[in-house]
PDB file of C-alpha atoms and ligand atoms in Angstrom:
ATOM      1  CA  MET A   1      -8.228 -28.368 -25.799  1.00 42.00           C
ATOM      2  CA  THR A   2      -8.277 -27.701 -29.509  1.00 43.00           C
ATOM      3  CA  GLN A   3     -11.370 -28.828 -31.332  1.00 44.00           C
ATOM      4  CA  PRO A   4     -10.519 -31.360 -34.058  1.00 44.00           C
ATOM      5  CA  THR A   5     -13.692 -30.249 -35.842  1.00 44.00           C
ATOM      6  CA  ALA A   6     -11.979 -27.097 -37.150  1.00 51.00           C
ATOM      7  CA  SER A   7     -11.160 -28.992 -40.340  1.00 55.00           C
ATOM      8  CA  PRO A   8     -13.911 -28.935 -42.978  1.00 54.00           C
ATOM      9  CA  PRO A   9     -16.061 -32.056 -43.164  1.00 55.00           C
ATOM     10  CA  PRO A  10     -15.172 -34.512 -45.942  1.00 55.00           C
ATOM     11  CA  GLY A  11     -17.248 -34.077 -49.078  1.00 59.00           C
ATOM     12  CA  ASP A  12     -17.480 -30.326 -48.572  1.00 71.00           C
ATOM     13  CA  ALA A  13     -17.969 -28.910 -52.083  1.00 75.00           C
ATOM     14  CA  ASP A  14     -16.055 -25.777 -51.130  1.00 91.00           C
ATOM     15  CA  ILE A  15     -12.814 -27.658 -50.597  1.00 96.00           C
ATOM     16  CA  LEU A  16     -10.243 -26.401 -53.067  1.00 97.00           C
ATOM     17  CA  LEU A  17      -7.178 -28.295 -51.896  1.00 98.00           C
ATOM     18  CA  SER A  18      -7.198 -31.690 -50.276  1.00 97.00           C
ATOM     19  CA  ALA A  19      -4.030 -33.475 -49.185  1.00 98.00           C
ATOM     20  CA  THR A  20      -4.503 -36.995 -47.888  1.00 98.00           C
ATOM     21  CA  ASP A  21      -1.815 -38.744 -45.875  1.00 98.00           C
ATOM     22  CA  VAL A  22       1.015 -37.113 -47.812  1.00 98.00           C
ATOM     23  CA  ALA A  23       4.494 -38.449 -47.104  1.00 98.00           C
ATOM     24  CA  VAL A  24       7.835 -37.368 -48.551  1.00 98.00           C
ATOM     25  CA  ARG A  25      10.943 -39.383 -47.853  1.00 97.00           C
ATOM     26  CA  PHE A  26      14.501 -38.261 -48.563  1.00 95.00           C
ATOM     27  CA  GLY A  27      16.529 -41.461 -48.230  1.00 92.00           C
ATOM     28  CA  GLY A  28      15.981 -42.552 -44.638  1.00 91.00           C
ATOM     29  CA  LEU A  29      14.432 -39.247 -43.563  1.00 95.00           C
ATOM     30  CA  LYS A  30      10.655 -38.859 -43.468  1.00 96.00           C
ATOM     31  CA  ALA A  31      10.530 -35.095 -44.049  1.00 97.00           C
ATOM     32  CA  VAL A  32       6.719 -35.253 -44.307  1.00 98.00           C
ATOM     33  CA  ASP A  33       5.145 -38.184 -42.535  1.00 97.00           C
ATOM     34  CA  GLY A  34       1.466 -38.597 -43.355  1.00 97.00           C
ATOM     35  CA  VAL A  35       0.002 -35.090 -43.361  1.00 98.00           C
ATOM     36  CA  SER A  36      -3.628 -34.499 -44.364  1.00 97.00           C
ATOM     37  CA  LEU A  37      -5.073 -31.058 -44.928  1.00 97.00           C
ATOM     38  CA  ASP A  38      -8.264 -29.710 -46.471  1.00 97.00           C
ATOM     39  CA  VAL A  39      -8.471 -26.056 -47.444  1.00 98.00           C
ATOM     40  CA  ARG A  40     -11.738 -24.360 -48.337  1.00 97.00           C
ATOM     41  CA  ARG A  41     -12.079 -21.736 -51.037  1.00 97.00           C
ATOM     42  CA  GLY A  42     -11.416 -18.291 -49.588  1.00 96.00           C
ATOM     43  CA  GLU A  43      -9.622 -19.474 -46.461  1.00 97.00           C
ATOM     44  CA  ILE A  44      -6.278 -18.280 -45.151  1.00 98.00           C
ATOM     45  CA  VAL A  45      -4.647 -21.269 -43.466  1.00 98.00           C
ATOM     46  CA  GLY A  46      -1.447 -20.744 -41.476  1.00 97.00           C
ATOM     47  CA  VAL A  47       1.203 -23.431 -41.141  1.00 96.00           C
ATOM     48  CA  ILE A  48       3.672 -23.236 -38.262  1.00 93.00           C
ATOM     49  CA  GLY A  49       6.331 -25.518 -36.851  1.00 91.00           C
ATOM     50  CA  PRO A  50       9.988 -25.524 -35.853  1.00 90.00           C
ATOM     51  CA  ASN A  51      12.887 -25.347 -38.320  1.00 90.00           C
ATOM     52  CA  GLY A  52      13.187 -28.569 -40.285  1.00 93.00           C
ATOM     53  CA  ALA A  53       9.629 -29.653 -39.414  1.00 94.00           C
ATOM     54  CA  GLY A  54       8.808 -30.292 -43.082  1.00 96.00           C
ATOM     55  CA  LYS A  55       6.744 -27.211 -43.916  1.00 96.00           C
ATOM     56  CA  THR A  56       8.599 -26.300 -47.112  1.00 95.00           C
ATOM     57  CA  THR A  57       8.758 -29.938 -48.186  1.00 97.00           C
ATOM     58  CA  PHE A  58       4.984 -30.217 -47.696  1.00 97.00           C
ATOM     59  CA  PHE A  59       4.553 -27.153 -49.949  1.00 96.00           C
ATOM     60  CA  GLN A  60       6.893 -28.739 -52.514  1.00 95.00           C
ATOM     61  CA  ALA A  61       4.734 -31.867 -52.477  1.00 97.00           C
ATOM     62  CA  LEU A  62       1.524 -29.857 -52.930  1.00 97.00           C
ATOM     63  CA  SER A  63       2.936 -27.797 -55.802  1.00 96.00           C
ATOM     64  CA  GLY A  64       4.648 -30.571 -57.766  1.00 95.00           C
ATOM     65  CA  PHE A  65       8.277 -29.681 -57.017  1.00 94.00           C
ATOM     66  CA  VAL A  66       8.681 -32.927 -55.092  1.00 96.00           C
ATOM     67  CA  ARG A  67       6.717 -36.093 -55.767  1.00 96.00           C
ATOM     68  CA  PRO A  68       5.080 -37.454 -52.621  1.00 97.00           C
ATOM     69  CA  THR A  69       6.371 -40.899 -51.671  1.00 97.00           C
ATOM     70  CA  SER A  70       2.783 -41.778 -50.774  1.00 97.00           C
ATOM     71  CA  GLY A  71      -0.576 -40.107 -50.309  1.00 97.00           C
ATOM     72  CA  ALA A  72      -2.728 -38.018 -52.627  1.00 97.00           C
ATOM     73  CA  VAL A  73      -3.157 -34.333 -53.430  1.00 98.00           C
ATOM     74  CA  ARG A  74      -6.354 -33.083 -55.039  1.00 98.00           C
ATOM     75  CA  PHE A  75      -6.914 -29.562 -56.285  1.00 97.00           C
ATOM     76  CA  ALA A  76     -10.295 -28.345 -57.501  1.00 95.00           C
ATOM     77  CA  GLY A  77     -11.386 -31.969 -57.553  1.00 91.00           C
ATOM     78  CA  ARG A  78      -8.454 -33.232 -59.660  1.00 95.00           C
ATOM     79  CA  ARG A  79      -5.644 -35.493 -58.614  1.00 97.00           C
ATOM     80  CA  ILE A  80      -2.446 -33.421 -59.035  1.00 97.00           C
ATOM     81  CA  ASP A  81       0.297 -35.320 -57.216  1.00 96.00           C
ATOM     82  CA  ARG A  82       1.809 -36.698 -60.404  1.00 95.00           C
ATOM     83  CA  LEU A  83       1.676 -33.447 -62.370  1.00 96.00           C
ATOM     84  CA  SER A  84       4.556 -31.057 -63.074  1.00 95.00           C
ATOM     85  CA  PRO A  85       4.765 -27.715 -61.246  1.00 93.00           C
ATOM     86  CA  GLU A  86       3.879 -25.952 -64.518  1.00 92.00           C
ATOM     87  CA  ASP A  87       0.733 -28.008 -65.017  1.00 94.00           C
ATOM     88  CA  ILE A  88      -0.284 -27.517 -61.390  1.00 95.00           C
ATOM     89  CA  CYS A  89       0.297 -23.792 -61.779  1.00 93.00           C
ATOM     90  CA  ARG A  90      -1.904 -23.722 -64.900  1.00 92.00           C
ATOM     91  CA  LEU A  91      -4.664 -25.383 -62.872  1.00 95.00           C
ATOM     92  CA  GLY A  92      -4.462 -22.441 -60.468  1.00 96.00           C
ATOM     93  CA  LEU A  93      -2.191 -23.553 -57.616  1.00 97.00           C
ATOM     94  CA  THR A  94       1.072 -21.681 -57.280  1.00 95.00           C
ATOM     95  CA  ARG A  95       3.709 -21.020 -54.653  1.00 90.00           C
ATOM     96  CA  THR A  96       6.371 -18.540 -53.629  1.00 85.00           C
ATOM     97  CA  PHE A  97       9.888 -19.529 -52.615  1.00 73.00           C
ATOM     98  CA  GLN A  98      11.409 -19.163 -49.166  1.00 62.00           C
ATOM     99  CA  ILE A  99      14.485 -17.619 -50.772  1.00 63.00           C
ATOM    100  CA  VAL A 100      13.284 -14.743 -52.962  1.00 61.00           C
ATOM    101  CA  GLU A 101      14.330 -15.496 -56.514  1.00 67.00           C
ATOM    102  CA  VAL A 102      14.450 -12.705 -59.016  1.00 72.00           C
ATOM    103  CA  PHE A 103      16.873 -11.695 -61.728  1.00 83.00           C
ATOM    104  CA  PRO A 104      18.285  -8.423 -60.338  1.00 86.00           C
ATOM    105  CA  SER A 105      18.655  -6.827 -63.748  1.00 90.00           C
ATOM    106  CA  LEU A 106      15.085  -7.552 -64.929  1.00 94.00           C
ATOM    107  CA  THR A 107      12.414  -4.939 -64.372  1.00 96.00           C
ATOM    108  CA  VAL A 108       9.279  -5.552 -62.336  1.00 96.00           C
ATOM    109  CA  ARG A 109       7.336  -5.539 -65.617  1.00 97.00           C
ATOM    110  CA  GLU A 110       9.614  -8.154 -67.190  1.00 96.00           C
ATOM    111  CA  THR A 111       9.556 -10.325 -64.078  1.00 95.00           C
ATOM    112  CA  LEU A 112       5.760 -10.307 -63.871  1.00 96.00           C
ATOM    113  CA  THR A 113       5.386 -10.828 -67.626  1.00 95.00           C
ATOM    114  CA  ALA A 114       7.662 -13.878 -67.435  1.00 93.00           C
ATOM    115  CA  ALA A 115       5.482 -15.292 -64.639  1.00 93.00           C
ATOM    116  CA  ALA A 116       2.279 -14.717 -66.641  1.00 94.00           C
ATOM    117  CA  LEU A 117       3.765 -16.473 -69.683  1.00 92.00           C
ATOM    118  CA  VAL A 118       3.109 -19.782 -67.927  1.00 89.00           C
ATOM    119  CA  ARG A 119      -0.529 -19.462 -68.987  1.00 90.00           C
ATOM    120  CA  LEU A 120      -0.742 -16.669 -71.571  1.00 93.00           C
ATOM    121  CA  PRO A 121       0.776 -15.610 -74.902  1.00 95.00           C
ATOM    122  CA  LEU A 122       3.046 -12.551 -74.803  1.00 96.00           C
ATOM    123  CA  ALA A 123       0.596  -9.699 -75.386  1.00 96.00           C
ATOM    124  CA  ALA A 124      -1.856 -11.028 -72.827  1.00 97.00           C
ATOM    125  CA  ALA A 125       0.985 -11.768 -70.414  1.00 96.00           C
ATOM    126  CA  ARG A 126       2.078  -8.131 -70.598  1.00 97.00           C
ATOM    127  CA  ALA A 127      -1.429  -7.006 -69.702  1.00 97.00           C
ATOM    128  CA  ALA A 128      -1.600  -9.566 -66.889  1.00 97.00           C
ATOM    129  CA  ALA A 129       1.723  -8.234 -65.564  1.00 97.00           C
ATOM    130  CA  GLU A 130       0.283  -4.717 -65.250  1.00 98.00           C
ATOM    131  CA  GLU A 131      -2.825  -6.089 -63.555  1.00 97.00           C
ATOM    132  CA  ALA A 132      -0.721  -8.121 -61.118  1.00 98.00           C
ATOM    133  CA  ALA A 133       1.455  -5.074 -60.372  1.00 98.00           C
ATOM    134  CA  ALA A 134      -1.666  -3.076 -59.515  1.00 98.00           C
ATOM    135  CA  GLN A 135      -2.896  -5.852 -57.217  1.00 97.00           C
ATOM    136  CA  VAL A 136       0.374  -5.893 -55.252  1.00 97.00           C
ATOM    137  CA  ARG A 137       0.744  -2.097 -55.237  1.00 96.00           C
ATOM    138  CA  LEU A 138       3.724  -1.963 -57.593  1.00 98.00           C
ATOM    139  CA  SER A 139       2.171  -0.056 -60.504  1.00 98.00           C
ATOM    140  CA  ALA A 140       4.455   2.927 -59.895  1.00 98.00           C
ATOM    141  CA  LYS A 141       7.521   0.674 -59.952  1.00 98.00           C
ATOM    142  CA  LEU A 142       6.893  -1.367 -63.108  1.00 98.00           C
ATOM    143  CA  ASP A 143      10.005  -0.072 -64.824  1.00 97.00           C
ATOM    144  CA  LEU A 144      12.409  -0.313 -61.895  1.00 97.00           C
ATOM    145  CA  THR A 145      14.812  -3.235 -61.902  1.00 95.00           C
ATOM    146  CA  CYS A 146      14.461  -5.793 -59.143  1.00 93.00           C
ATOM    147  CA  ARG A 147      17.745  -4.681 -57.583  1.00 93.00           C
ATOM    148  CA  GLN A 148      16.298  -1.178 -57.139  1.00 95.00           C
ATOM    149  CA  LEU A 149      13.417  -2.422 -55.010  1.00 95.00           C
ATOM    150  CA  THR A 150      13.261  -2.123 -51.233  1.00 94.00           C
ATOM    151  CA  LEU A 151      12.869  -5.391 -49.316  1.00 92.00           C
ATOM    152  CA  PRO A 152       9.098  -4.892 -48.769  1.00 93.00           C
ATOM    153  CA  ASP A 153       8.706  -4.238 -52.499  1.00 95.00           C
ATOM    154  CA  GLN A 154      10.718  -7.370 -53.294  1.00 93.00           C
ATOM    155  CA  LYS A 155       8.278  -9.309 -51.128  1.00 93.00           C
ATOM    156  CA  ALA A 156       5.333  -7.708 -52.930  1.00 95.00           C
ATOM    157  CA  LEU A 157       6.952  -8.700 -56.224  1.00 95.00           C
ATOM    158  CA  GLU A 158       7.342 -12.275 -55.012  1.00 94.00           C
ATOM    159  CA  ILE A 159       3.596 -12.349 -54.315  1.00 96.00           C
ATOM    160  CA  GLY A 160       2.991 -10.523 -57.606  1.00 96.00           C
ATOM    161  CA  LYS A 161       4.782 -13.275 -59.524  1.00 95.00           C
ATOM    162  CA  ALA A 162       2.280 -15.726 -58.058  1.00 95.00           C
ATOM    163  CA  VAL A 163      -0.664 -13.389 -58.780  1.00 96.00           C
ATOM    164  CA  ALA A 164       0.467 -13.009 -62.410  1.00 95.00           C
ATOM    165  CA  THR A 165      -0.105 -16.727 -62.978  1.00 94.00           C
ATOM    166  CA  GLY A 166      -3.846 -16.210 -62.374  1.00 94.00           C
ATOM    167  CA  PRO A 167      -4.060 -18.456 -59.314  1.00 96.00           C
ATOM    168  CA  GLN A 168      -6.995 -19.733 -57.316  1.00 97.00           C
ATOM    169  CA  MET A 169      -4.602 -20.588 -54.477  1.00 98.00           C
ATOM    170  CA  ILE A 170      -1.174 -19.322 -53.438  1.00 97.00           C
ATOM    171  CA  LEU A 171       1.192 -21.103 -51.071  1.00 97.00           C
ATOM    172  CA  LEU A 172       3.339 -18.467 -49.338  1.00 95.00           C
ATOM    173  CA  ASP A 173       6.572 -19.715 -47.783  1.00 94.00           C
ATOM    174  CA  GLU A 174       7.906 -17.248 -45.199  1.00 93.00           C
ATOM    175  CA  VAL A 175       7.315 -14.299 -47.437  1.00 92.00           C
ATOM    176  CA  MET A 176       7.500 -11.895 -44.493  1.00 92.00           C
ATOM    177  CA  ALA A 177      10.900 -13.007 -43.195  1.00 90.00           C
ATOM    178  CA  GLY A 178      13.221 -10.055 -42.600  1.00 92.00           C
ATOM    179  CA  LEU A 179      10.499  -7.402 -42.580  1.00 94.00           C
ATOM    180  CA  ARG A 180       9.955  -4.900 -39.787  1.00 94.00           C
ATOM    181  CA  PRO A 181       6.589  -5.220 -37.981  1.00 92.00           C
ATOM    182  CA  SER A 182       5.085  -2.242 -39.839  1.00 94.00           C
ATOM    183  CA  GLU A 183       6.248  -3.703 -43.179  1.00 95.00           C
ATOM    184  CA  ALA A 184       4.846  -7.113 -42.269  1.00 95.00           C
ATOM    185  CA  ASP A 185       1.531  -5.379 -41.505  1.00 94.00           C
ATOM    186  CA  GLU A 186       1.504  -4.036 -45.065  1.00 94.00           C
ATOM    187  CA  VAL A 187       1.948  -7.543 -46.435  1.00 95.00           C
ATOM    188  CA  VAL A 188      -0.796  -8.858 -44.132  1.00 95.00           C
ATOM    189  CA  GLY A 189      -3.076  -6.161 -45.575  1.00 95.00           C
ATOM    190  CA  LEU A 190      -2.064  -7.133 -49.085  1.00 96.00           C
ATOM    191  CA  ILE A 191      -2.805 -10.828 -48.519  1.00 97.00           C
ATOM    192  CA  ARG A 192      -6.207  -9.958 -47.068  1.00 96.00           C
ATOM    193  CA  GLU A 193      -6.947  -7.777 -50.080  1.00 97.00           C
ATOM    194  CA  LEU A 194      -6.024 -10.603 -52.466  1.00 97.00           C
ATOM    195  CA  ARG A 195      -8.211 -12.999 -50.497  1.00 97.00           C
ATOM    196  CA  GLY A 196     -11.002 -10.452 -50.970  1.00 96.00           C
ATOM    197  CA  ARG A 197     -10.438 -10.883 -54.708  1.00 95.00           C
ATOM    198  CA  GLY A 198     -11.023 -14.607 -54.353  1.00 96.00           C
ATOM    199  CA  ILE A 199      -7.531 -16.044 -53.853  1.00 97.00           C
ATOM    200  CA  THR A 200      -7.148 -18.769 -51.205  1.00 98.00           C
ATOM    201  CA  PHE A 201      -3.918 -18.883 -49.169  1.00 98.00           C
ATOM    202  CA  VAL A 202      -1.825 -21.348 -47.241  1.00 98.00           C
ATOM    203  CA  VAL A 203       0.889 -19.432 -45.423  1.00 97.00           C
ATOM    204  CA  VAL A 204       4.043 -20.637 -43.681  1.00 96.00           C
ATOM    205  CA  GLU A 205       5.366 -17.963 -41.351  1.00 92.00           C
ATOM    206  CA  HIS A 206       7.564 -17.938 -38.267  1.00 86.00           C
ATOM    207  CA  ILE A 207       6.387 -14.594 -36.921  1.00 85.00           C
ATOM    208  CA  MET A 208       3.744 -15.748 -34.427  1.00 85.00           C
ATOM    209  CA  ASP A 209       1.968 -12.453 -34.105  1.00 87.00           C
ATOM    210  CA  VAL A 210       1.569 -12.210 -37.879  1.00 91.00           C
ATOM    211  CA  ILE A 211       0.331 -15.754 -38.415  1.00 92.00           C
ATOM    212  CA  MET A 212      -2.122 -15.407 -35.532  1.00 91.00           C
ATOM    213  CA  ARG A 213      -3.680 -12.286 -37.000  1.00 92.00           C
ATOM    214  CA  LEU A 214      -3.658 -13.437 -40.588  1.00 96.00           C
ATOM    215  CA  SER A 215      -4.968 -17.002 -40.356  1.00 97.00           C
ATOM    216  CA  ASP A 216      -8.532 -18.280 -40.136  1.00 97.00           C
ATOM    217  CA  ARG A 217      -7.090 -21.620 -39.078  1.00 97.00           C
ATOM    218  CA  ILE A 218      -3.632 -22.821 -38.070  1.00 96.00           C
ATOM    219  CA  VAL A 219      -1.960 -26.157 -38.712  1.00 96.00           C
ATOM    220  CA  VAL A 220       1.038 -27.112 -36.582  1.00 94.00           C
ATOM    221  CA  ILE A 221       3.674 -29.418 -38.060  1.00 94.00           C
ATOM    222  CA  GLY A 222       6.448 -31.022 -36.019  1.00 91.00           C
ATOM    223  CA  ALA A 223       8.915 -33.641 -37.269  1.00 92.00           C
ATOM    224  CA  GLY A 224       6.892 -34.212 -40.434  1.00 95.00           C
ATOM    225  CA  ARG A 225       3.584 -34.783 -38.674  1.00 95.00           C
ATOM    226  CA  LYS A 226       0.507 -32.703 -38.051  1.00 95.00           C
ATOM    227  CA  ILE A 227       0.443 -32.014 -34.334  1.00 92.00           C
ATOM    228  CA  ASP A 228      -2.580 -29.772 -34.113  1.00 93.00           C
ATOM    229  CA  GLU A 229      -5.055 -27.863 -36.216  1.00 95.00           C
ATOM    230  CA  GLY A 230      -7.645 -25.317 -35.207  1.00 95.00           C
ATOM    231  CA  ALA A 231      -8.521 -21.705 -34.555  1.00 95.00           C
ATOM    232  CA  PRO A 232      -5.421 -19.585 -33.787  1.00 93.00           C
ATOM    233  CA  GLY A 233      -6.547 -18.904 -30.225  1.00 91.00           C
ATOM    234  CA  ASP A 234      -7.009 -22.631 -29.536  1.00 92.00           C
ATOM    235  CA  VAL A 235      -3.782 -23.818 -31.132  1.00 91.00           C
ATOM    236  CA  VAL A 236      -1.546 -21.572 -29.028  1.00 86.00           C
ATOM    237  CA  ARG A 237      -3.163 -22.958 -25.882  1.00 87.00           C
ATOM    238  CA  ASN A 238      -2.368 -26.584 -26.728  1.00 87.00           C
ATOM    239  CA  PRO A 239       0.395 -27.625 -24.277  1.00 87.00           C
ATOM    240  CA  LYS A 240       1.907 -29.946 -26.889  1.00 82.00           C
ATOM    241  CA  VAL A 241       2.238 -27.036 -29.320  1.00 82.00           C
ATOM    242  CA  ILE A 242       3.708 -24.801 -26.631  1.00 81.00           C
ATOM    243  CA  GLU A 243       6.232 -27.493 -25.812  1.00 80.00           C
ATOM    244  CA  ILE A 244       7.437 -28.339 -29.308  1.00 74.00           C
ATOM    245  CA  TYR A 245       7.222 -25.006 -30.960  1.00 66.00           C
ATOM    246  CA  LEU A 246       6.663 -22.000 -28.826  1.00 60.00           C
ATOM    247  CA  GLY A 247       9.009 -22.930 -25.999  1.00 57.00           C
ATOM    248  CA  GLU A 248       8.356 -22.653 -22.328  1.00 48.00           C
ATOM    249  CA  GLU A 249       9.082 -18.964 -22.260  1.00 50.00           C
ATOM    250  CA  PHE A 250       5.990 -18.345 -24.376  1.00 48.00           C
ATOM    251  CA  GLU A 251       3.407 -16.704 -22.177  1.00 46.00           C
ATOM    252  CA  LEU A 252      -0.184 -16.132 -23.162  1.00 46.00           C
ATOM    253  CA  ALA A 253      -1.344 -12.580 -22.689  1.00 39.00           C
TER     254      ALA A 253
HETATM  255  N1  LIG B   1      16.018 -32.035 -51.014  1.00 58.51           N
HETATM  256  C1  LIG B   1      16.235 -32.549 -49.803  1.00 58.51           C
HETATM  257  N2  LIG B   1      17.001 -33.631 -49.632  1.00 58.51           N
HETATM  258  C2  LIG B   1      17.220 -34.172 -48.407  1.00 58.51           C
HETATM  259  N3  LIG B   1      16.686 -33.687 -47.277  1.00 58.51           N
HETATM  260  C3  LIG B   1      15.904 -32.598 -47.372  1.00 58.51           C
HETATM  261  C4  LIG B   1      15.638 -31.970 -48.632  1.00 58.51           C
HETATM  262  N4  LIG B   1      14.819 -30.900 -48.407  1.00 58.51           N
HETATM  263  C5  LIG B   1      14.591 -30.878 -47.098  1.00 58.51           C
HETATM  264  N5  LIG B   1      15.234 -31.878 -46.467  1.00 58.51           N
HETATM  265  C6  LIG B   1      15.186 -32.192 -45.026  1.00 58.51           C
HETATM  266  O1  LIG B   1      13.811 -32.398 -44.709  1.00 58.51           O
HETATM  267  C7  LIG B   1      13.490 -31.872 -43.432  1.00 58.51           C
HETATM  268  C8  LIG B   1      12.371 -30.866 -43.574  1.00 58.51           C
HETATM  269  O2  LIG B   1      12.878 -29.697 -44.201  1.00 58.51           O
HETATM  270  P1  LIG B   1      11.958 -28.468 -44.615  1.00 58.51           P
HETATM  271  O3  LIG B   1      12.819 -27.545 -45.383  1.00 58.51           O
HETATM  272  O4  LIG B   1      10.742 -28.979 -45.278  1.00 58.51           O
HETATM  273  O5  LIG B   1      11.600 -27.860 -43.196  1.00 58.51           O
HETATM  274  P2  LIG B   1      10.869 -26.476 -42.854  1.00 58.51           P
HETATM  275  O6  LIG B   1       9.799 -26.822 -41.885  1.00 58.51           O
HETATM  276  O7  LIG B   1      10.496 -25.761 -44.078  1.00 58.51           O
HETATM  277  O8  LIG B   1      12.040 -25.706 -42.072  1.00 58.51           O
HETATM  278  P3  LIG B   1      12.352 -24.108 -42.006  1.00 58.51           P
HETATM  279  O9  LIG B   1      11.415 -23.557 -40.963  1.00 58.51           O
HETATM  280  O10 LIG B   1      13.770 -24.061 -41.525  1.00 58.51           O
HETATM  281  O11 LIG B   1      12.167 -23.516 -43.355  1.00 58.51           O
HETATM  282  C9  LIG B   1      14.790 -31.291 -42.871  1.00 58.51           C
HETATM  283  O12 LIG B   1      15.379 -32.271 -42.053  1.00 58.51           O
HETATM  284  C10 LIG B   1      15.606 -31.043 -44.119  1.00 58.51           C
HETATM  285  O13 LIG B   1      16.984 -31.096 -43.825  1.00 58.51           O
HETATM  286 MG1  LIG B   2      10.983 -23.949 -44.865  1.00 58.51          MG
END
């Protein structure tokens, strides 16, 4: 069965993000029900689970968009669970949105500059926008409007908006949804490249094949709780995971 030791030991100095027993309640619904997660610097951690499992809500709680009902979130050693999303972003933790949000009439340059303004004055933000565009392979498209972009380029821009904030960690929420396999491969390559530049990732993705290849470690969430955590190859062999998430038709190669 899956080794519970896949999680870093407590007190590990390399831990960038540490969520302890995080719960989020919406009225009577426990959308997140006591989830703990430690993420080391430089890791790519995948988060999977069925629709409505609480993955997005967990991301909202980590990034300040929703205040946890209980539990603690620490980032780079600081308690962040009472901070605003802007303050958390300035500390270096940022997220993308499951529904891509851009202003169709803004250019790539304007969109990335606006994102960089969270931490920089205008002139520096403009420079950061060009740097972010280069990092997500959009340098040639800086002056196109968002509505002129192909879907894969819109996804790259969504990641670029996060990169422009100068993050240490990015939370990616289903950024590859709707892409063809070859396009998803491009985004996998891009995420790996950004990790090579020192950015740590936590990634929610439904495409099993993608999350398996991309992640160093996978966390499975079901009905607001952590069901399993471990190396990708171990997690998919856990009968409980197969039952709640993958379905009986899932066959291991
Ligand atoms: N703002 C909200 N108010 C009330 N209930 C909410 C709110 N946001 C989410 N929920 C509920 O919380 C639960 C978890 O939703 P969440 O969006 O976090 O799931 P998810 O794992 O991201 O699902 P998906 O894979 O479909 O994106 C669901 O039952 C959802 O309906
Ligand atoms: Mg979601």
